[in-house]
PDB file of C-alpha atoms in Angstrom:
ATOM      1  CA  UNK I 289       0.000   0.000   0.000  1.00  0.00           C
ATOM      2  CA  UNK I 290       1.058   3.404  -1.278  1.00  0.00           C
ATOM      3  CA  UNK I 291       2.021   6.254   1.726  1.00  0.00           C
ATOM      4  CA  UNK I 292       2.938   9.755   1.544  1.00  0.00           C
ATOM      5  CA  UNK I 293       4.612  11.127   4.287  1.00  0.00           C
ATOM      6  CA  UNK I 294       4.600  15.579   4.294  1.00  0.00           C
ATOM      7  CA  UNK I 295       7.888  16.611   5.499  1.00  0.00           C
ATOM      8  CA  UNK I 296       8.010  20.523   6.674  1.00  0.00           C
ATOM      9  CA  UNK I 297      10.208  22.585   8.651  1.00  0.00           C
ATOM     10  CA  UNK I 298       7.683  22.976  11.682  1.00  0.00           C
ATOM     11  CA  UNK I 299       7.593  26.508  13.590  1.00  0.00           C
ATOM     12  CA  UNK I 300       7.075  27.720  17.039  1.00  0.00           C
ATOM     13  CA  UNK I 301       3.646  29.157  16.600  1.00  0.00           C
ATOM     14  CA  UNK I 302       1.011  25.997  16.548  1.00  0.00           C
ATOM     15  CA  UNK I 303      -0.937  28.133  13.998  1.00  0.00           C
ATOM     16  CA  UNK I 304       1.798  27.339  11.462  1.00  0.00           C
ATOM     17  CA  UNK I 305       2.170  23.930  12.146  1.00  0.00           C
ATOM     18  CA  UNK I 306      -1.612  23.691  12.055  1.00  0.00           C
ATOM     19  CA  UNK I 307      -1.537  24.639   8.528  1.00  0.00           C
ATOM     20  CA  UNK I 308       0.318  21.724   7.467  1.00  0.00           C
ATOM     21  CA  UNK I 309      -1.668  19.505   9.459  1.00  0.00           C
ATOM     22  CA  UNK I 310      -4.588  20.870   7.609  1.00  0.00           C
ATOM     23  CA  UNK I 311      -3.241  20.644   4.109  1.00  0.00           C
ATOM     24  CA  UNK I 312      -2.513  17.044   5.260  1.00  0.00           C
ATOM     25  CA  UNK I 313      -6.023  16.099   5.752  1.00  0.00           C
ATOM     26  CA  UNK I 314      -7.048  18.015   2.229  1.00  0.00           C
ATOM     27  CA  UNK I 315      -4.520  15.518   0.727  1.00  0.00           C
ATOM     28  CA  UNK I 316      -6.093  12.560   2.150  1.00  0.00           C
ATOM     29  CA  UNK I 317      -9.246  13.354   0.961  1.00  0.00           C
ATOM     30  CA  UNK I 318      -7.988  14.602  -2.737  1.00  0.00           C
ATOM     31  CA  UNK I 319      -5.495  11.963  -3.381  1.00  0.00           C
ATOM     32  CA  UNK I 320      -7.487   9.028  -0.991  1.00  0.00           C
ATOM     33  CA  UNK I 321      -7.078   6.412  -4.211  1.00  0.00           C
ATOM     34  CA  UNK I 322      -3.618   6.894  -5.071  1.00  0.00           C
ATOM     35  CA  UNK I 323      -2.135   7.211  -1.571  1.00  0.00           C
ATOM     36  CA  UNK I 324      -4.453   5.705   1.230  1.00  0.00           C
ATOM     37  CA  UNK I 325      -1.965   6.639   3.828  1.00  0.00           C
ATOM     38  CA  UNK I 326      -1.320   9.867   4.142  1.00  0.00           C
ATOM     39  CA  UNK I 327       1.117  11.469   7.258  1.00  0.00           C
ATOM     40  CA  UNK I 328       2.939  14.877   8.195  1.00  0.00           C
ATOM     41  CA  UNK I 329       5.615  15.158  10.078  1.00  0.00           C
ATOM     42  CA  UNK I 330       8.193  18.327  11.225  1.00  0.00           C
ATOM     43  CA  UNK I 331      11.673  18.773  11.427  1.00  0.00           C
ATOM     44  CA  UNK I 332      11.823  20.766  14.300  1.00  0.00           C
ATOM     45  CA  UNK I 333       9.559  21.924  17.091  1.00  0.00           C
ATOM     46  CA  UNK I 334       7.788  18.426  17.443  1.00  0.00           C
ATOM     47  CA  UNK I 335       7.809  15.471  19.204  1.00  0.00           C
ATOM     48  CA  UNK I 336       7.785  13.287  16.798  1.00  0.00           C
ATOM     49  CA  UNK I 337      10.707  12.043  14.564  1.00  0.00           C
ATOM     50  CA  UNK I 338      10.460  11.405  10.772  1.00  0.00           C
ATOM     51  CA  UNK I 339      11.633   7.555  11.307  1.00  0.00           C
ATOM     52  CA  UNK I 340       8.736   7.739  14.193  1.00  0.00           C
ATOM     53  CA  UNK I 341       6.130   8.722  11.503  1.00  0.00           C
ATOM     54  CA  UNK I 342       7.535   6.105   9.156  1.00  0.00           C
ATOM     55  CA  UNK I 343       6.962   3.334  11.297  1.00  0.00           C
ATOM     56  CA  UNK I 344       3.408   4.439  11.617  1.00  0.00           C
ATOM     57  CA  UNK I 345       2.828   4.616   8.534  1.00  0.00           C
ATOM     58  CA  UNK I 346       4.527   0.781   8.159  1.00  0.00           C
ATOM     59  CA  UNK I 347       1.538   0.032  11.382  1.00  0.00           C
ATOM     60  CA  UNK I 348      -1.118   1.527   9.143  1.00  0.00           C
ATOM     61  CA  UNK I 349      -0.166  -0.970   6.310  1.00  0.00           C
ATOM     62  CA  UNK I 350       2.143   1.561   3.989  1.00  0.00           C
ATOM     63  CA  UNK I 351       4.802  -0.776   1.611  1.00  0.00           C
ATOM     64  CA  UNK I 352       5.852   1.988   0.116  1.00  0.00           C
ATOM     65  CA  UNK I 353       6.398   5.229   1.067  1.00  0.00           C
ATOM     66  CA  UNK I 354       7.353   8.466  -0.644  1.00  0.00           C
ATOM     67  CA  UNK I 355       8.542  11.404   1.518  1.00  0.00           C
ATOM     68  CA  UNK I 356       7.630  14.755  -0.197  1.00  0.00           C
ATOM     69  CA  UNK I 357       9.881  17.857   1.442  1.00  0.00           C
ATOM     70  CA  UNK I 358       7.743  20.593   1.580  1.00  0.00           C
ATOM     71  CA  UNK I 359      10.371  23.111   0.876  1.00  0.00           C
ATOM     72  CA  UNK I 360      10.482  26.129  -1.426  1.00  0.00           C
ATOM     73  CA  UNK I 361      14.061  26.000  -1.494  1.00  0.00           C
ATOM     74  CA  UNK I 362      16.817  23.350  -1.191  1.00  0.00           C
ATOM     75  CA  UNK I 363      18.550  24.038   1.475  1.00  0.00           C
ATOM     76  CA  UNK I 364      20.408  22.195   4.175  1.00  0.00           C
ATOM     77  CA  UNK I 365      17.190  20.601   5.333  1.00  0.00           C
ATOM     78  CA  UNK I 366      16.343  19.306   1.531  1.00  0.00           C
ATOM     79  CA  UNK I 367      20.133  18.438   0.769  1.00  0.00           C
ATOM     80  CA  UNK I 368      21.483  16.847   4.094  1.00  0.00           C
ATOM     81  CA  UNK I 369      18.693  16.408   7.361  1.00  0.00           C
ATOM     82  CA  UNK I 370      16.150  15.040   5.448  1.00  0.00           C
ATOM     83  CA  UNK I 371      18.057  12.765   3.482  1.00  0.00           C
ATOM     84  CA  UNK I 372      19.447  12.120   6.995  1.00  0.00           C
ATOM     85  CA  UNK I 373      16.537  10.876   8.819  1.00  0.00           C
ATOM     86  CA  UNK I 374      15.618   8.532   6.030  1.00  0.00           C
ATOM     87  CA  UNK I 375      18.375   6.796   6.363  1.00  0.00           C
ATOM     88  CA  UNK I 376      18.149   6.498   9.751  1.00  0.00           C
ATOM     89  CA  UNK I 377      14.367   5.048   8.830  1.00  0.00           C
ATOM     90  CA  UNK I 378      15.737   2.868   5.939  1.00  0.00           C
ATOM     91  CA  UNK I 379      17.846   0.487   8.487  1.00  0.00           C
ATOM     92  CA  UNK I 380      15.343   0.715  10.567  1.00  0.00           C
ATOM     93  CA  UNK I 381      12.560  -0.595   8.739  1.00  0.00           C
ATOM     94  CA  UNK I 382      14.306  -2.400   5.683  1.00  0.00           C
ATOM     95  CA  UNK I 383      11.661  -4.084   4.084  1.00  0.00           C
ATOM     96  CA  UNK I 384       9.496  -1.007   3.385  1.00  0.00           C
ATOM     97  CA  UNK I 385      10.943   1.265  -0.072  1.00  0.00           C
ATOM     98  CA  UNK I 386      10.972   4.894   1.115  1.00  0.00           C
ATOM     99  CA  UNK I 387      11.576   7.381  -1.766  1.00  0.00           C
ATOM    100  CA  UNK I 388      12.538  10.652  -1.442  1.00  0.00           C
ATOM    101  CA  UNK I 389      10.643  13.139  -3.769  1.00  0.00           C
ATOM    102  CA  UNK I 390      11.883  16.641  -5.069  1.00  0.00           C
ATOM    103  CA  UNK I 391      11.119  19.505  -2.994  1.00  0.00           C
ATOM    104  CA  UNK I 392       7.671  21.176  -3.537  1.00  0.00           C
ATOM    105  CA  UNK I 393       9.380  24.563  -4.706  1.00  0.00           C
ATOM    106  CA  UNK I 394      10.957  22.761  -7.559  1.00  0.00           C
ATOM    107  CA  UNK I 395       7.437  21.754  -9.299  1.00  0.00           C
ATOM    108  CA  UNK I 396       7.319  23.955 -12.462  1.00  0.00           C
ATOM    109  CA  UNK I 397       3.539  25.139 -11.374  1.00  0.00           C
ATOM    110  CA  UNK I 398       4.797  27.536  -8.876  1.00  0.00           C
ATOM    111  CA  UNK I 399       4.888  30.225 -11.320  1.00  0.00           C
ATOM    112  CA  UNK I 400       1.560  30.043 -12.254  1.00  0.00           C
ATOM    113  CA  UNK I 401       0.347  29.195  -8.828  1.00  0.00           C
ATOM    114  CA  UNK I 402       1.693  32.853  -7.728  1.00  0.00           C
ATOM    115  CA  UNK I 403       0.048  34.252 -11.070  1.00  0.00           C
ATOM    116  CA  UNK I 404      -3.051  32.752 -10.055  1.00  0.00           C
ATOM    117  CA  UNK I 405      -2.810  33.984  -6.332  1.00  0.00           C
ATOM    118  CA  UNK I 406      -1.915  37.729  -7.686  1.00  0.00           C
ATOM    119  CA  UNK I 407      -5.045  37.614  -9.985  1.00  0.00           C
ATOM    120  CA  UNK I 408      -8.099  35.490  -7.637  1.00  0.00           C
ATOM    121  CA  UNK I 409      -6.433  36.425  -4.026  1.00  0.00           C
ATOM    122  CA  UNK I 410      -7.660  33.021  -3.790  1.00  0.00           C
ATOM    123  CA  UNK I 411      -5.940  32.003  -0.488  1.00  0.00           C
ATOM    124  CA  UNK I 412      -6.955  30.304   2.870  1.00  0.00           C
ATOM    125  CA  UNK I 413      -6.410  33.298   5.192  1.00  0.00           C
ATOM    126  CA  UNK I 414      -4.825  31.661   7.700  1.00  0.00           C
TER     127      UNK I 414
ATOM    128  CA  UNK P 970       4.190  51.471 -11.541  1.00  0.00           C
ATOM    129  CA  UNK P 971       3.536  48.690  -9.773  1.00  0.00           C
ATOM    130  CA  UNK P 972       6.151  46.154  -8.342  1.00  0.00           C
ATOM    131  CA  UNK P 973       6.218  43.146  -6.762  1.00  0.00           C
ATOM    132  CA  UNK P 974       9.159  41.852  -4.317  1.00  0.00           C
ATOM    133  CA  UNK P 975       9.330  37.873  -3.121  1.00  0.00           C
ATOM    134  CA  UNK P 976      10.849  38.008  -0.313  1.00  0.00           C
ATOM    135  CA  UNK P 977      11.936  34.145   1.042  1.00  0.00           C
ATOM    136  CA  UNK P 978      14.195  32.793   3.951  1.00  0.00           C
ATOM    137  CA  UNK P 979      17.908  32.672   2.063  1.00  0.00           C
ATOM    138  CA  UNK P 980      19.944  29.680   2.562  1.00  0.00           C
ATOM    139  CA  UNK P 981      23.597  29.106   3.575  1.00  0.00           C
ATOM    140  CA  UNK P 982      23.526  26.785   0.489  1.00  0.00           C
ATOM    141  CA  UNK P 983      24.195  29.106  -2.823  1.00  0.00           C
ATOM    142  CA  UNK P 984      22.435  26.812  -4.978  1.00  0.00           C
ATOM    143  CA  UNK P 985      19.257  27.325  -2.664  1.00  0.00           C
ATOM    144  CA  UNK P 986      19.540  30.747  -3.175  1.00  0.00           C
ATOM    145  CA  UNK P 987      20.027  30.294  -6.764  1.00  0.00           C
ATOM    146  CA  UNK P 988      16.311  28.707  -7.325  1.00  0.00           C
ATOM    147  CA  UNK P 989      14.424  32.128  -5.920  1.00  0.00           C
ATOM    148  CA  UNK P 990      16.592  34.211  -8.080  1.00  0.00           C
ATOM    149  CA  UNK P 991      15.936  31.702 -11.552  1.00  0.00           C
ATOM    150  CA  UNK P 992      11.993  32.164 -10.014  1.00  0.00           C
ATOM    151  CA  UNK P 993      12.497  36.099  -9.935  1.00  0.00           C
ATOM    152  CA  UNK P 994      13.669  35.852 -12.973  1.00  0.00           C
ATOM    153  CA  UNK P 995      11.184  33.701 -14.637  1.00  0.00           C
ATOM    154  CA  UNK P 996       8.559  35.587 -12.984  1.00  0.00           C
ATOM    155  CA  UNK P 997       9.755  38.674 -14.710  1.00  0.00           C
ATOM    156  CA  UNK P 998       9.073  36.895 -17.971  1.00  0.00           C
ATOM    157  CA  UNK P 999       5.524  35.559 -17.262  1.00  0.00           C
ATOM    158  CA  UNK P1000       3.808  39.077 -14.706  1.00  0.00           C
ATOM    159  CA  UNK P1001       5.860  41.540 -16.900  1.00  0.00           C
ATOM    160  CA  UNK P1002       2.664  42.946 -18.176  1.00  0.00           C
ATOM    161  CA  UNK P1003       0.677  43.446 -14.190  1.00  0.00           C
ATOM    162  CA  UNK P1004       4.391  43.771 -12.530  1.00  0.00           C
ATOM    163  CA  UNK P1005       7.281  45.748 -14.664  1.00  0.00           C
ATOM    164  CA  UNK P1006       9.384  45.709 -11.709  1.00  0.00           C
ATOM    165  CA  UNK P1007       9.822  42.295  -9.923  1.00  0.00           C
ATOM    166  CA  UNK P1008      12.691  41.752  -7.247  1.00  0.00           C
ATOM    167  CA  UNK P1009      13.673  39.128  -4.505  1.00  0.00           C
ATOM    168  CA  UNK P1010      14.993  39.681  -1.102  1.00  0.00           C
ATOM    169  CA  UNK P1011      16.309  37.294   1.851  1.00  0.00           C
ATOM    170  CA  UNK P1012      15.270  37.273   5.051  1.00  0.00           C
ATOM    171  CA  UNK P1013      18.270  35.837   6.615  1.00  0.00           C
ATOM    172  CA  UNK P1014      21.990  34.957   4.936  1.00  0.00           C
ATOM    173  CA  UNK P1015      21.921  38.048   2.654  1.00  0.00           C
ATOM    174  CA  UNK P1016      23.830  41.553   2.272  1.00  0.00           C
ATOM    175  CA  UNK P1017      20.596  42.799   1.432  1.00  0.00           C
ATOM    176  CA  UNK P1018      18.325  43.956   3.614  1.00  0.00           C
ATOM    177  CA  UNK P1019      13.903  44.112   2.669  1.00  0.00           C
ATOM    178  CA  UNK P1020      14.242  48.073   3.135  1.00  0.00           C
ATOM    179  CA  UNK P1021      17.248  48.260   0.855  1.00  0.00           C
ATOM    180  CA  UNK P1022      15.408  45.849  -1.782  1.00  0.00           C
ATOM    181  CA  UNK P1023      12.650  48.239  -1.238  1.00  0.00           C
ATOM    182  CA  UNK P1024      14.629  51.398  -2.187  1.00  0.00           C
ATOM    183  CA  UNK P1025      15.569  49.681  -5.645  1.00  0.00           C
ATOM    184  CA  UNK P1026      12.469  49.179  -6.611  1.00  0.00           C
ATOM    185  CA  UNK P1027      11.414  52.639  -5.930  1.00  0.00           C
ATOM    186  CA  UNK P1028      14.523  53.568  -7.999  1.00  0.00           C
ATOM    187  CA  UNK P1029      13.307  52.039 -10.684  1.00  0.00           C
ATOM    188  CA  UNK P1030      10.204  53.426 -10.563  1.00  0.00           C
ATOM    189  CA  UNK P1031       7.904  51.947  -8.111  1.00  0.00           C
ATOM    190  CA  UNK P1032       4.916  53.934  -6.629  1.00  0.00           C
ATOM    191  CA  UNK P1033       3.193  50.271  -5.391  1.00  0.00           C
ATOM    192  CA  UNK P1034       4.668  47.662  -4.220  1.00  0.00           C
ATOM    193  CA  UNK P1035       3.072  44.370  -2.981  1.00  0.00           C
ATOM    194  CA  UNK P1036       5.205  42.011  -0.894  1.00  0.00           C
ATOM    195  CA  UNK P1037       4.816  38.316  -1.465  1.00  0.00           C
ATOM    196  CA  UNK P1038       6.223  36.486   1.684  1.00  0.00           C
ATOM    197  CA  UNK P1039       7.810  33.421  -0.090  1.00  0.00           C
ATOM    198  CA  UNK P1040       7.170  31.127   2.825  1.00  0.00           C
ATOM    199  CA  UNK P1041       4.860  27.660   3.101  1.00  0.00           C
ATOM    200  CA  UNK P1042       3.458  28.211   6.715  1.00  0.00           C
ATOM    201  CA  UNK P1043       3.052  31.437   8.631  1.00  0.00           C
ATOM    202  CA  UNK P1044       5.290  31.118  11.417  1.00  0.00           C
ATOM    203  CA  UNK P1045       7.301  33.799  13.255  1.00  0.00           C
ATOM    204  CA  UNK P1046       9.394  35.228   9.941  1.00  0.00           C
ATOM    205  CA  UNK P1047       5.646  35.550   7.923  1.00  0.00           C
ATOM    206  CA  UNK P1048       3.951  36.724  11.369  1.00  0.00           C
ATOM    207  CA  UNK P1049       6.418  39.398  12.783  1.00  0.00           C
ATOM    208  CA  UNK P1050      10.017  39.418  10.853  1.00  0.00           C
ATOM    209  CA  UNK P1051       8.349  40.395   7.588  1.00  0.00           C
ATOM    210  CA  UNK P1052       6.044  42.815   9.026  1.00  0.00           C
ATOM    211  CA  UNK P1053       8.334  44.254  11.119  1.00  0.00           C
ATOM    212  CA  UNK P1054      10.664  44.831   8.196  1.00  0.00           C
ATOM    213  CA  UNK P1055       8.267  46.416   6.426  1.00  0.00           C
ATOM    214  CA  UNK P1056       6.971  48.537   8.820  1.00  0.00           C
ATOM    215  CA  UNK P1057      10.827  50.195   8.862  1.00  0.00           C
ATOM    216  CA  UNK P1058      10.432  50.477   4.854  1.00  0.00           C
ATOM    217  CA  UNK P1059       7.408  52.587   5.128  1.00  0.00           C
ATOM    218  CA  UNK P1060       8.773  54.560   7.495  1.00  0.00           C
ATOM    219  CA  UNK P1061      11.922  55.459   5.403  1.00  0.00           C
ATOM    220  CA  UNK P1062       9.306  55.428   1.895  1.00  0.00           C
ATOM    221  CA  UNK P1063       6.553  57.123   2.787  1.00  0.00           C
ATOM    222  CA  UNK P1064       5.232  58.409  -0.482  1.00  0.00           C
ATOM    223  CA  UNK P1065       4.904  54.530  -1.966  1.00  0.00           C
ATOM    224  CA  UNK P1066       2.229  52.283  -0.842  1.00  0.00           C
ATOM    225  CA  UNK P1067       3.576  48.730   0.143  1.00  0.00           C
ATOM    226  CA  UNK P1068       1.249  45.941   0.888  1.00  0.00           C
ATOM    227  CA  UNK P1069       2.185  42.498   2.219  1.00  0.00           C
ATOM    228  CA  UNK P1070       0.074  39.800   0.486  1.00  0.00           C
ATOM    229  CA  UNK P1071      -0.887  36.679   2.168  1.00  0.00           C
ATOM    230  CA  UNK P1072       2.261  34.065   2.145  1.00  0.00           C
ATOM    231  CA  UNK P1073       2.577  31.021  -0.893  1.00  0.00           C
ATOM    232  CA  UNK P1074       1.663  28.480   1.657  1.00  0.00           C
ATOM    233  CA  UNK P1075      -1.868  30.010   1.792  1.00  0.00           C
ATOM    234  CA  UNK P1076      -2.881  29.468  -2.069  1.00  0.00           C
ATOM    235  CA  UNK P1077      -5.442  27.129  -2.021  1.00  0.00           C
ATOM    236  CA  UNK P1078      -3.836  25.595  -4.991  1.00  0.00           C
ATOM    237  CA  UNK P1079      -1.252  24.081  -3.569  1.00  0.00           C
ATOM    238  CA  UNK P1080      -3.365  20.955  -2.992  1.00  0.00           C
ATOM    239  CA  UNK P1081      -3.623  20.468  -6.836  1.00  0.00           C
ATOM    240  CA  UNK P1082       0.269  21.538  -7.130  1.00  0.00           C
ATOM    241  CA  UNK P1083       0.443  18.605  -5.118  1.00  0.00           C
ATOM    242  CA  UNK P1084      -1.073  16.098  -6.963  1.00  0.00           C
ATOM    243  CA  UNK P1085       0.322  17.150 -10.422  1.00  0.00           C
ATOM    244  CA  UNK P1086       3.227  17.102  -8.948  1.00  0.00           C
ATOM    245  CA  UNK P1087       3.017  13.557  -7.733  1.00  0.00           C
ATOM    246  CA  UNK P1088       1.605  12.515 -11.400  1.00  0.00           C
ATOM    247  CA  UNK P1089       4.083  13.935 -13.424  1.00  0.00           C
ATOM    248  CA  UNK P1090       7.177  14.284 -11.908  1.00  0.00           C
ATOM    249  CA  UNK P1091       6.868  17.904 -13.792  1.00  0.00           C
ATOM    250  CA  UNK P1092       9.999  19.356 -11.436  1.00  0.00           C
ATOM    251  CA  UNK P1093      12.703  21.822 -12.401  1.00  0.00           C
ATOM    252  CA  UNK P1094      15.403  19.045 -11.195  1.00  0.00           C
ATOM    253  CA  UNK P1095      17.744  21.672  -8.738  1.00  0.00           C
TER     254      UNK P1095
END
């Protein structure tokens, strides 16, 4: 079974990290059929490790899982602690495949996402 | 003339940097027409400070300038560093209106970025 695990950077303010949290649940319901396991988890300013949210998405049934960075940028989290954790989670859990996607900011629909959001204001208002 | 400035994080990682420039840049191409003037600043890990970026575009011409706060979430640098910034930018330009628009992260079309995303593998590769 297909799993996709949200990586973000994770802030002090619980508003922020409630954001992610709440795009999370959008994804499950949009993408349900394609990935039936869907999980967030921070890289700072949580309680809960990336290997820690691998292994429960391994208890929910995931097989595979791919680990999208939501990042705009790739940074040292994108380039070197992300990549970390996963292989922390890879010998931890070695029968499961974990991939590790590109970085949100690289998808070639940001430009016309910010057109869009400059023409509609279509936003959340969080 | 209107303007718009991205203003994102900034990276100790030049390559990081790199990929909001190459937006700026691409941006410039594609909003040329609502935005003749489109700059980039970093919040952190740059000579360049938001007022200063401010000043150029108001240089070249600027009498509007909206603010898009390159950031996912809205933690502490989209709540209070940005603001704060530009609060000392409209103190020091206070014949040009600047307006901070909501942050990326808020676009309800992220979602759908998402999924395409997912489906197509449609990335930029940095």
């Amino acid at each position: 079974m297909q799993s996709l695990l949200i990586i973000s950077h994770g802030s002090r303010r619980e508003t922020s990290n409630n954001e992610i949290l709440q795009l999370t649940q959008t994804l499950r319901k949009e993408l349900s059929q394609s990935y039936p396991i869907i999980a967030s988890a921070f890289l700072e300013f949580s309680e809960q490790s990336i290997p820690e949210a691998i292994g429960q998405c391994i208890e929910k049934g995931a097989t595979r899982i791919k680990v999208l960075p939501y990042f705009l940028a790739a940074g040292v989290h994108v380039t070197k602690d992300i990549p970390d954790e996963i292989s922390t989670a890879r010998l931890q859990y070695r029968s499961v495949e974990v991939e590790i996607l590109p970085h949100i900011g690289s998808s070639n629909s940001i430009c016309g996402l910010i057109g869009n959001m400059l023409d509609t204001g279509n936003t959340h208002g969080i």
